[in-house]
Structures are given as C-alpha cells and as structure tokens.
Coordinates of C-alpha atoms in Angstrom, one line a residue:
M5 CA 10.4 -30.6 15.0
I6 CA 10.8 -26.9 14.3
K7 CA 12.0 -25.1 17.0
T8 CA 12.7 -22.0 15.8
K9 CA 10.8 -18.9 17.3
I10 CA 10.9 -15.8 15.1
L11 CA 10.2 -12.3 16.2
V12 CA 9.0 -9.8 13.4
A13 CA 9.5 -6.3 13.7
Q14 CA 7.3 -4.5 11.0
L15 CA 7.2 -0.9 11.0
G16 CA 4.1 -0.3 8.8
A17 CA 2.3 -2.9 6.8
R18 CA 5.0 -4.1 4.6
K19 CA 4.0 -6.5 2.0
H20 CA 0.7 -6.8 3.4
Y21 CA 1.9 -8.7 6.2
Q22 CA 3.5 -11.6 4.1
E23 CA 6.3 -12.9 6.4
P24 CA 4.3 -12.9 9.8
L25 CA 1.3 -14.4 8.1
L26 CA 3.6 -17.2 6.8
F27 CA 5.7 -17.8 10.0
H28 CA 2.5 -18.1 11.8
Q29 CA 1.4 -20.6 9.4
W30 CA 4.5 -22.7 9.9
G31 CA 4.2 -22.5 13.7
I32 CA 7.4 -20.5 14.3
L33 CA 5.9 -16.8 14.9
D34 CA 6.8 -16.1 18.6
R35 CA 5.2 -12.6 18.1
L36 CA 4.8 -9.5 15.8
Y37 CA 5.7 -6.0 16.7
T38 CA 4.1 -3.2 14.5
D39 CA 3.3 0.6 15.1
F40 CA -0.4 0.2 14.3
Y41 CA -2.7 -3.1 13.7
S42 CA -6.6 -2.8 13.5
G43 CA -7.0 -6.4 14.3
H44 CA -9.9 -8.7 14.1
S45 CA -12.5 -7.6 16.6
K46 CA -16.3 -7.5 15.8
F47 CA -16.0 -4.0 15.9
A48 CA -13.5 -3.8 13.7
T49 CA -14.8 -6.4 11.4
L50 CA -18.3 -4.6 11.5
L51 CA -16.5 -1.2 10.2
R52 CA -15.1 -3.0 7.1
Y53 CA -18.6 -3.8 6.2
A54 CA -19.1 -2.6 2.7
K55 CA -22.0 -0.2 3.7
I56 CA -20.3 1.3 6.9
H57 CA -16.9 1.2 5.1
D58 CA -17.8 3.5 2.1
R59 CA -19.1 6.2 4.6
L60 CA -15.8 6.6 6.7
P61 CA -13.3 9.1 6.4
Q62 CA -10.2 8.0 4.1
F63 CA -7.6 8.1 7.2
V64 CA -10.1 5.5 8.7
K65 CA -10.3 3.3 6.1
K66 CA -6.5 3.4 5.7
G67 CA -6.2 2.4 9.2
L68 CA -9.0 -0.7 8.8
E69 CA -6.5 -2.0 6.1
R70 CA -3.9 -2.9 8.5
Y71 CA -4.8 -6.4 9.3
K72 CA -4.5 -9.9 7.7
L73 CA -6.9 -12.9 7.8
G74 CA -4.9 -15.7 9.3
L75 CA -3.1 -13.7 12.1
E76 CA -6.3 -13.9 14.3
T77 CA -4.5 -16.3 16.8
A78 CA -0.9 -14.6 16.5
K79 CA 0.5 -12.7 19.4
I80 CA 0.3 -9.0 17.7
L81 CA 1.9 -6.3 19.9
H82 CA 1.4 -2.7 18.5
F83 CA 1.8 0.9 19.5
P84 CA -1.2 2.9 18.2
K85 CA 0.0 6.3 19.8
F86 CA 3.3 6.0 18.2
G87 CA 1.8 5.0 15.0
Y88 CA -0.5 7.8 14.6
Q89 CA 2.8 10.1 15.5
Y90 CA 4.7 8.5 12.7
A91 CA 1.8 8.8 10.1
K92 CA 1.2 12.6 11.4
A93 CA 4.9 13.1 10.9
L94 CA 5.3 11.7 7.4
R95 CA 2.3 13.8 6.1
K96 CA 4.1 17.0 7.2
V97 CA 6.8 16.6 5.2
S98 CA 7.6 16.0 1.3
P99 CA 8.9 12.6 0.1
Q100 CA 12.3 14.1 -0.1
Q101 CA 12.5 15.2 3.5
A102 CA 10.9 11.6 4.6
S103 CA 14.5 10.6 5.8
Q104 CA 14.8 12.4 9.0
V105 CA 11.1 10.8 10.0
Y106 CA 12.5 7.4 8.9
V107 CA 15.3 7.7 11.2
W108 CA 13.3 8.9 14.2
A109 CA 10.6 6.3 13.5
G110 CA 13.3 3.4 13.3
Q111 CA 14.9 4.4 16.6
E112 CA 11.6 5.1 18.5
F113 CA 10.6 1.7 17.1
C114 CA 13.2 0.0 18.4
R115 CA 13.3 1.3 21.6
K116 CA 9.5 0.4 22.3
I117 CA 10.0 -3.4 21.4
L118 CA 13.4 -3.7 23.6
N119 CA 11.2 -2.1 26.6
S120 CA 8.3 -4.3 25.9
G121 CA 10.7 -7.6 25.5
L122 CA 11.8 -10.1 23.1
G123 CA 9.9 -13.0 24.6
N124 CA 11.1 -16.6 23.4
T125 CA 12.8 -15.6 20.3
D126 CA 15.8 -17.0 18.9
T127 CA 15.6 -15.2 15.6
I128 CA 14.3 -11.5 15.0
Y129 CA 13.2 -10.7 11.3
G130 CA 13.4 -7.0 10.9
F131 CA 13.0 -4.4 8.1
N132 CA 15.5 -1.7 6.7
S133 CA 15.7 1.5 8.5
A134 CA 13.8 0.0 11.5
S135 CA 15.9 -2.7 13.0
L136 CA 19.5 -1.2 14.0
E137 CA 19.2 -0.8 17.7
L138 CA 17.2 -4.3 17.7
F139 CA 19.8 -6.0 15.9
K140 CA 22.6 -4.4 18.2
H141 CA 20.9 -5.7 21.1
A142 CA 20.0 -9.1 19.9
K143 CA 23.5 -9.5 18.7
N144 CA 24.9 -9.3 22.3
L145 CA 22.6 -11.8 23.3
G146 CA 23.4 -14.4 20.7
I147 CA 20.1 -14.1 18.8
R148 CA 20.0 -14.6 15.0
C149 CA 18.9 -11.4 13.2
I150 CA 17.6 -11.4 9.3
L151 CA 17.0 -8.2 7.6
D152 CA 14.4 -7.6 5.1
Q153 CA 15.9 -5.4 2.6
T154 CA 12.9 -3.8 0.7
L155 CA 14.6 -1.4 -1.4
A156 CA 18.0 -1.2 -3.4
E157 CA 20.8 -0.2 -1.5
R158 CA 20.3 3.2 -0.7
S159 CA 23.4 5.0 -2.0
L160 CA 22.2 3.3 -5.5
V161 CA 18.8 5.1 -4.8
Y162 CA 20.4 8.3 -3.8
S163 CA 22.4 8.3 -7.2
L164 CA 19.7 7.4 -9.4
L165 CA 17.5 10.3 -7.8
L166 CA 20.1 13.1 -8.3
E167 CA 20.6 11.7 -11.7
E168 CA 17.0 12.3 -12.5
E169 CA 16.6 15.7 -10.6
Q170 CA 19.6 17.1 -13.1
R171 CA 18.0 15.6 -16.0
W172 CA 14.1 16.6 -15.3
S173 CA 15.1 19.7 -13.4
E174 CA 11.5 21.2 -13.5
W175 CA 9.4 18.3 -12.8
S176 CA 9.6 17.7 -8.9
R177 CA 7.4 19.4 -6.3
S178 CA 10.2 19.3 -3.8
P179 CA 13.4 18.1 -5.7
F180 CA 15.5 15.3 -4.0
T181 CA 19.0 16.6 -2.4
V182 CA 21.0 14.7 -0.1
G183 CA 20.9 16.4 3.3
S184 CA 22.2 15.2 6.6
A185 CA 19.3 13.2 7.5
D186 CA 19.6 11.1 4.1
L187 CA 23.3 10.5 5.1
K188 CA 22.1 9.1 8.6
L189 CA 19.5 7.0 7.0
L190 CA 22.0 5.8 4.6
D191 CA 24.4 4.9 7.5
R192 CA 21.7 3.5 9.5
E193 CA 20.6 0.7 6.8
E194 CA 24.2 0.1 6.0
R195 CA 25.0 -0.9 9.9
E196 CA 22.0 -2.8 9.6
Q197 CA 23.0 -5.1 6.6
E198 CA 26.5 -5.7 8.4
L199 CA 24.6 -6.8 11.5
A200 CA 22.5 -9.3 9.9
D201 CA 23.2 -13.0 9.5
R202 CA 20.9 -13.1 6.7
I203 CA 19.3 -10.5 4.3
I204 CA 16.1 -11.2 2.1
C205 CA 15.3 -8.9 -0.8
G206 CA 12.8 -9.3 -3.5
S207 CA 14.9 -9.0 -6.9
T208 CA 18.2 -9.7 -7.9
F209 CA 18.4 -5.8 -8.7
V210 CA 18.2 -5.2 -5.2
K211 CA 20.9 -8.3 -4.3
D212 CA 23.3 -7.0 -7.0
S213 CA 22.9 -3.4 -5.5
L214 CA 24.3 -5.1 -2.1
I215 CA 27.3 -6.7 -3.6
S216 CA 28.1 -3.7 -5.4
R217 CA 28.5 -2.1 -1.8
G218 CA 30.7 -5.3 -0.5
I219 CA 27.8 -7.5 1.2
S220 CA 28.7 -11.1 0.7
P221 CA 26.2 -12.9 -1.8
E222 CA 26.3 -15.7 0.4
K223 CA 24.1 -14.3 3.0
I224 CA 21.5 -12.7 0.5
S225 CA 18.3 -14.6 -0.2
V226 CA 16.1 -13.5 -3.4
V227 CA 12.6 -14.1 -2.3
S228 CA 9.8 -12.5 -4.3
L229 CA 6.3 -12.1 -2.9
G230 CA 5.2 -15.4 -1.5
Q231 CA 1.5 -14.9 -1.6
C232 CA -1.2 -13.5 -3.8
P233 CA -1.6 -9.6 -3.3
N234 CA -5.1 -8.5 -1.8
V235 CA -6.8 -8.0 -5.3
S236 CA -10.7 -8.3 -5.3
L237 CA -10.9 -10.4 -8.4
P238 CA -14.3 -10.9 -9.8
Q239 CA -15.4 -14.4 -9.7
H240 CA -16.4 -14.6 -13.2
Q241 CA -14.6 -12.2 -15.4
P242 CA -15.9 -11.1 -18.3
E243 CA -14.5 -12.0 -21.8
Y244 CA -11.7 -10.0 -22.7
E245 CA -12.4 -7.4 -25.7
T246 CA -9.6 -5.9 -27.7
P247 CA -9.6 -2.1 -28.3
Q248 CA -10.8 -2.7 -31.9
Q249 CA -13.5 -4.8 -30.6
R250 CA -14.6 -2.2 -28.4
G251 CA -14.2 0.7 -30.8
D252 CA -11.8 2.6 -28.8
G253 CA -8.2 3.0 -28.0
L254 CA -5.4 1.0 -26.1
R255 CA -5.8 1.6 -22.5
I256 CA -2.9 2.2 -20.6
L257 CA -2.5 2.0 -16.6
F258 CA 0.2 3.3 -14.4
A259 CA -0.1 3.0 -10.6
G260 CA 2.0 4.4 -7.8
A261 CA 3.9 7.5 -6.9
V262 CA 4.0 10.0 -9.8
G263 CA 7.5 10.8 -9.6
L264 CA 10.9 10.8 -10.9
R265 CA 11.5 7.4 -9.3
K266 CA 8.9 5.5 -10.8
G267 CA 10.1 7.0 -14.6
I268 CA 6.8 9.0 -15.0
P269 CA 8.8 11.5 -17.7
Y270 CA 9.6 8.6 -19.7
L271 CA 6.2 7.4 -19.6
M272 CA 4.9 10.9 -20.6
E273 CA 7.4 11.1 -23.3
A274 CA 6.4 7.6 -24.6
L275 CA 2.6 9.0 -24.8
R276 CA 4.0 12.0 -26.8
K277 CA 5.4 9.3 -29.5
L278 CA 2.1 7.5 -29.8
Q279 CA 0.3 10.5 -30.6
G280 CA -0.7 10.4 -34.2
N281 CA 0.5 6.4 -34.4
I282 CA -2.3 4.7 -32.2
P283 CA -5.3 5.7 -30.5
F284 CA -5.1 5.3 -26.7
T285 CA -6.3 6.7 -23.3
C286 CA -4.0 6.6 -20.3
K287 CA -4.9 6.6 -16.5
V288 CA -2.0 7.4 -13.9
V289 CA -3.3 6.4 -10.4
G290 CA -1.5 7.5 -7.2
P291 CA 0.0 10.6 -5.4
L292 CA 1.3 13.7 -7.5
H293 CA 4.6 14.4 -6.7
I294 CA 5.4 16.3 -10.0
K295 CA 4.6 20.1 -10.5
P296 CA 1.1 21.2 -11.6
Q297 CA 2.8 22.7 -14.7
R298 CA 3.9 19.1 -15.6
V299 CA 0.4 17.9 -15.0
A300 CA -1.3 20.4 -17.3
E301 CA 1.7 19.8 -19.9
Y302 CA 0.8 16.4 -20.2
S303 CA -2.9 16.4 -19.5
D304 CA -4.0 15.8 -23.2
V305 CA -2.4 12.4 -23.2
C306 CA -3.0 11.5 -19.6
D307 CA -5.6 11.4 -17.0
F308 CA -4.1 12.0 -13.7
V309 CA -6.3 10.5 -11.5
G310 CA -4.6 11.1 -8.1
I311 CA -5.0 8.7 -4.9
V312 CA -7.3 5.9 -4.8
P313 CA -7.8 3.6 -2.2
R314 CA -6.5 -0.1 -2.3
S315 CA -10.2 -1.3 -2.3
Q316 CA -11.1 0.8 -5.8
M317 CA -7.9 -0.1 -7.5
A318 CA -9.9 -3.5 -9.0
S319 CA -11.9 -1.2 -11.3
F320 CA -8.7 0.3 -12.9
Y321 CA -7.2 -3.0 -13.3
H322 CA -10.3 -4.2 -15.0
W323 CA -10.5 -1.3 -17.1
A324 CA -6.9 -1.5 -18.5
D325 CA -5.6 -3.3 -21.6
V326 CA -1.9 -3.1 -20.3
F327 CA -0.1 -1.9 -17.3
I328 CA 3.0 0.1 -17.3
L329 CA 5.8 0.6 -14.3
P330 CA 8.8 2.3 -16.0
S331 CA 10.5 2.5 -12.9
L332 CA 14.3 3.3 -12.0
C333 CA 14.5 1.6 -8.2
E334 CA 12.0 -0.8 -6.4
G335 CA 12.3 -4.0 -4.3
S336 CA 10.0 -6.2 -5.9
A337 CA 7.1 -3.7 -7.1
M338 CA 3.9 -5.0 -5.8
V339 CA 1.6 -3.3 -8.6
T340 CA 3.3 -5.7 -11.1
Y341 CA 2.1 -8.8 -9.2
E342 CA -1.4 -7.4 -8.9
A343 CA -1.6 -6.6 -12.6
L344 CA -0.3 -9.9 -13.2
S345 CA -3.0 -11.6 -11.2
W346 CA -5.5 -9.4 -13.7
G347 CA -4.0 -11.0 -16.7
L348 CA -2.7 -7.9 -17.9
P349 CA 0.3 -7.5 -20.2
I350 CA 3.1 -5.6 -18.2
I351 CA 5.7 -3.2 -19.4
T352 CA 8.5 -2.4 -16.9
T353 CA 12.1 -2.4 -16.3
M354 CA 14.5 -4.9 -14.8
N355 CA 14.9 -2.4 -11.9
S356 CA 11.5 -2.9 -11.0
G357 CA 12.2 -6.3 -9.6
S358 CA 9.1 -7.8 -11.1
I359 CA 8.8 -11.3 -12.0
V360 CA 7.2 -10.5 -15.3
R361 CA 8.7 -12.8 -18.1
D362 CA 9.9 -11.1 -20.9
G363 CA 7.8 -12.0 -24.3
I364 CA 5.5 -13.9 -22.1
D365 CA 3.8 -12.0 -19.3
G366 CA 4.7 -8.6 -21.2
F367 CA 8.1 -7.0 -21.8
I368 CA 11.2 -5.8 -19.8
V369 CA 12.7 -2.7 -21.3
P370 CA 15.6 -0.6 -20.3
A371 CA 14.9 1.8 -17.9
R372 CA 15.2 5.3 -19.1
D373 CA 13.9 4.5 -22.6
A374 CA 10.8 6.1 -23.9
E375 CA 11.2 5.0 -27.1
A376 CA 11.3 1.2 -26.1
I377 CA 8.2 2.0 -24.1
A378 CA 6.2 3.7 -26.9
S379 CA 7.4 0.7 -29.3
K380 CA 6.3 -2.2 -26.9
L381 CA 2.9 -0.3 -26.5
I382 CA 2.4 0.3 -30.3
Y383 CA 3.4 -3.6 -30.7
L384 CA 0.5 -4.3 -28.4
W385 CA -1.7 -2.2 -30.2
Q386 CA -1.1 -3.8 -33.5
A387 CA -1.0 -7.5 -32.2
E388 CA -4.4 -6.9 -30.9
R389 CA -5.6 -5.5 -34.1
Q390 CA -4.2 -8.6 -35.9
Q391 CA -5.9 -10.5 -33.2
K392 CA -2.6 -12.4 -32.4
F393 CA -2.4 -11.2 -28.9
A394 CA -4.6 -11.6 -25.6
P395 CA -3.4 -11.2 -22.0
T396 CA -1.8 -14.5 -20.9
D397 CA -3.1 -16.6 -18.1
T398 CA -0.5 -16.2 -15.6
S399 CA -2.4 -17.8 -12.7
L400 CA -0.3 -21.3 -12.8
Y401 CA 3.0 -19.3 -13.0
L402 CA 1.9 -16.9 -10.1
Q403 CA 1.1 -19.7 -8.1
Q404 CA 4.3 -21.5 -8.7
T405 CA 5.9 -18.5 -8.0
F406 CA 4.2 -18.1 -4.5
R407 CA 5.3 -21.8 -3.7
D408 CA 8.8 -21.2 -4.6
S409 CA 9.2 -18.0 -2.8
E410 CA 7.6 -19.4 0.5
Q411 CA 10.2 -22.4 0.3
T412 CA 13.0 -20.1 -0.3
L413 CA 11.7 -17.8 2.7
L414 CA 11.5 -21.3 5.2
H415 CA 14.9 -22.4 3.9
S416 CA 16.4 -18.8 4.6
V417 CA 14.9 -18.5 8.1
L418 CA 15.5 -21.9 9.6

C-alpha cells in the first residue's frame, strides 16, 4: 500500500497540471496549491461551452483554461487575488524584466502556502523559482522535497541570451541584460536545487546543464511529458495531401514566443535561403518580442500571426506540412509534442528537449544553424515531390513515451 502523500505547489498551469493529475490518479496527492484555478463548477463549465466561450474576452478565456479534467475530486487550494496581481505584474514588464516579478511571486506564493498549512504531506513537489521558502521549512520538518526544473540551469540561459543579444543586436524589443533581479532569481533557483532531495527535468539537455553546475546526477531524473497535451484532434482526419498534390508550396509552422531564445533569427535566415529554391509559406504564431523593423524586413517570407488562443491552434497544426522550433534553450518544449500528435514532421534542436527521433519523426539540427534548417526543409519538399515522404504516424511512439514517463515519475517520487 502506497503511503506517500504529496503536496504540489504549482504557480501557474505548468504542463497543464500533468503532475497533480497523475498523483491524484495514483492516490498520492494530498493537495494542490496554485495561484488561480477556474475549477469544475457548473458555472465554469457553462462558460466553456463553445457558443458562450467564443464571445468572452481573451483574459477570461485564458482563466477558464486553468483547470484539468480528472481533478474534480482533488483537494485544490488557490489564491485568486494573488493570481490576478501576479498576472497583472507580468503584463506590465517586458520578458527581459520579468525576473523581479518571478522572485516576488515565488516568495509570496510560498508564504501563502505556509500560512495555509501543509496538511498530511510527507513530500513537497515544487517548481523552480517558486519553492525556496517552502523547501526550507519542509527540510526543518523532515519532509522530502522534489523540484521540477522546467528550464535549463539559469546561468546557462543567461549566457546563451547574452550571446544572442550580441550576435543579433538590433532584434529584441527589450534587449536582455543581467541585472540584480536576474542574479536574485539565479541564486534562488540554485538554492532550490541544492535543497531538493530529487530533481525532475524534462530532457537530457536540462540534466546536463545541472550536472555542469555541480548537481549530482544521481538525484536527477529525466521525465518527459507523461500525458498527451490538450490538442483538439479531429475524429476523422482528412487524407494528407502533399504540396505538389495541392498545387502550392511547403507549409512551415513555428509556434512560441517570437524572440532570440526560440532561435527566430535562424529561422528567418533559413527562409531567405529557401527563396528561389522551393515554393513555401511560413506562419509564425506567438507573441512578438522582436522589433517591428525585423517583422517588416521578413514579412515577404513569413506571416507573423501574433498571439493565438490555445483552442485555435488546431487549425494551424492541420494547415502545416512541417513544424519547426530552432530553440536555443528549453526544458522539454510542449509544442513539439503537440505537433507530433498531429503527425507533423519536426525540425528542432537538441536544446529544445524534444522527444523527436532524428530521421524518423523529423530532424534534430544543430542550434544556431540556418543552413541546416534550410537544408532539411528542402529535403522535405523534395521527398514529398518524389512521393517518398509522408508524416509519420507517431501515435504508438507517443503513447509508449507517455507510459514510460509516468513510470519514471512514479518511481522518482516514491
């Protein structure tokens, strides 16, 4: 009989509540603390009804996404006023100035949890930047601490961003620099890593970054996503047509924050190399963190769509022939799982933490290599023209990956 009782401290809807859902299914979730959870009430369910949902303001739609089927009977405690303050504070600052908000929010979240009580837990499962005070208190009580490190070790993140800012100096709307708040956030996460009895990370890329900092590999477990992301797949997908059969070009899709960390300049340079070689259309979906001048400069090769609600992403995955994420630094990018579930071939980097199998589900290219991106896109076009390529059915691979991840997570927390 499993006696473990886990308290999950989750600031935000990280990984769409993957861990609390699995813990609840396994009967080991004592409680979930979060900033805002819209819940499973009749009123919230009514607002999610399509005809009503479509008429709601965007911020209400985003709030309604803060729930997970399967957690209806779980004990969930949230702090909606604090959640509103946190979201409002993040909206007021640029991504490069967000560290001060993360530090404040992490401290305040831990304080609220400690004031509300730890219940019957013997294990705390927290996330990077929002667990330090909680872990300190737990260690004094002999409570085990598990840290979910959702991104690579932060000093590596900073180093990569600074290099990119130097390389692409006229791209960022708000160029990244390392300030006092960034150093506080770095120190906060390093102390969380040191206090943790075990660290869960989404990829070997993240694990290697932690080991390079001196964290013992014995206390790190690599756990990719353990459930299929929330993608609205059609019940009967229409037969796939190649660009040649359609009579148009290769349809290329990028989704994510449009900035230097995601490798957007390398994608733009790759598209330039495609001009005159193959016909193509590229759509870039996500918030724009690059200057309007760069958007205008590449508007002839790329359609910058902007922010799209998660509920509308299905139409973009259905439209695309290939998905690309040339990221320099991730944990384990969820968009790659979503694209895989649509059967799209993916071009990405090892730094994205993807589960893509090179040459099977797509291609792993070196980070910062526009030539390699262009080469693989041309290959896909030519393979389709020769009718030698069709998107791989990866459903069995995904299902097995999810099962393996769940078992690794269960073993890691017990």
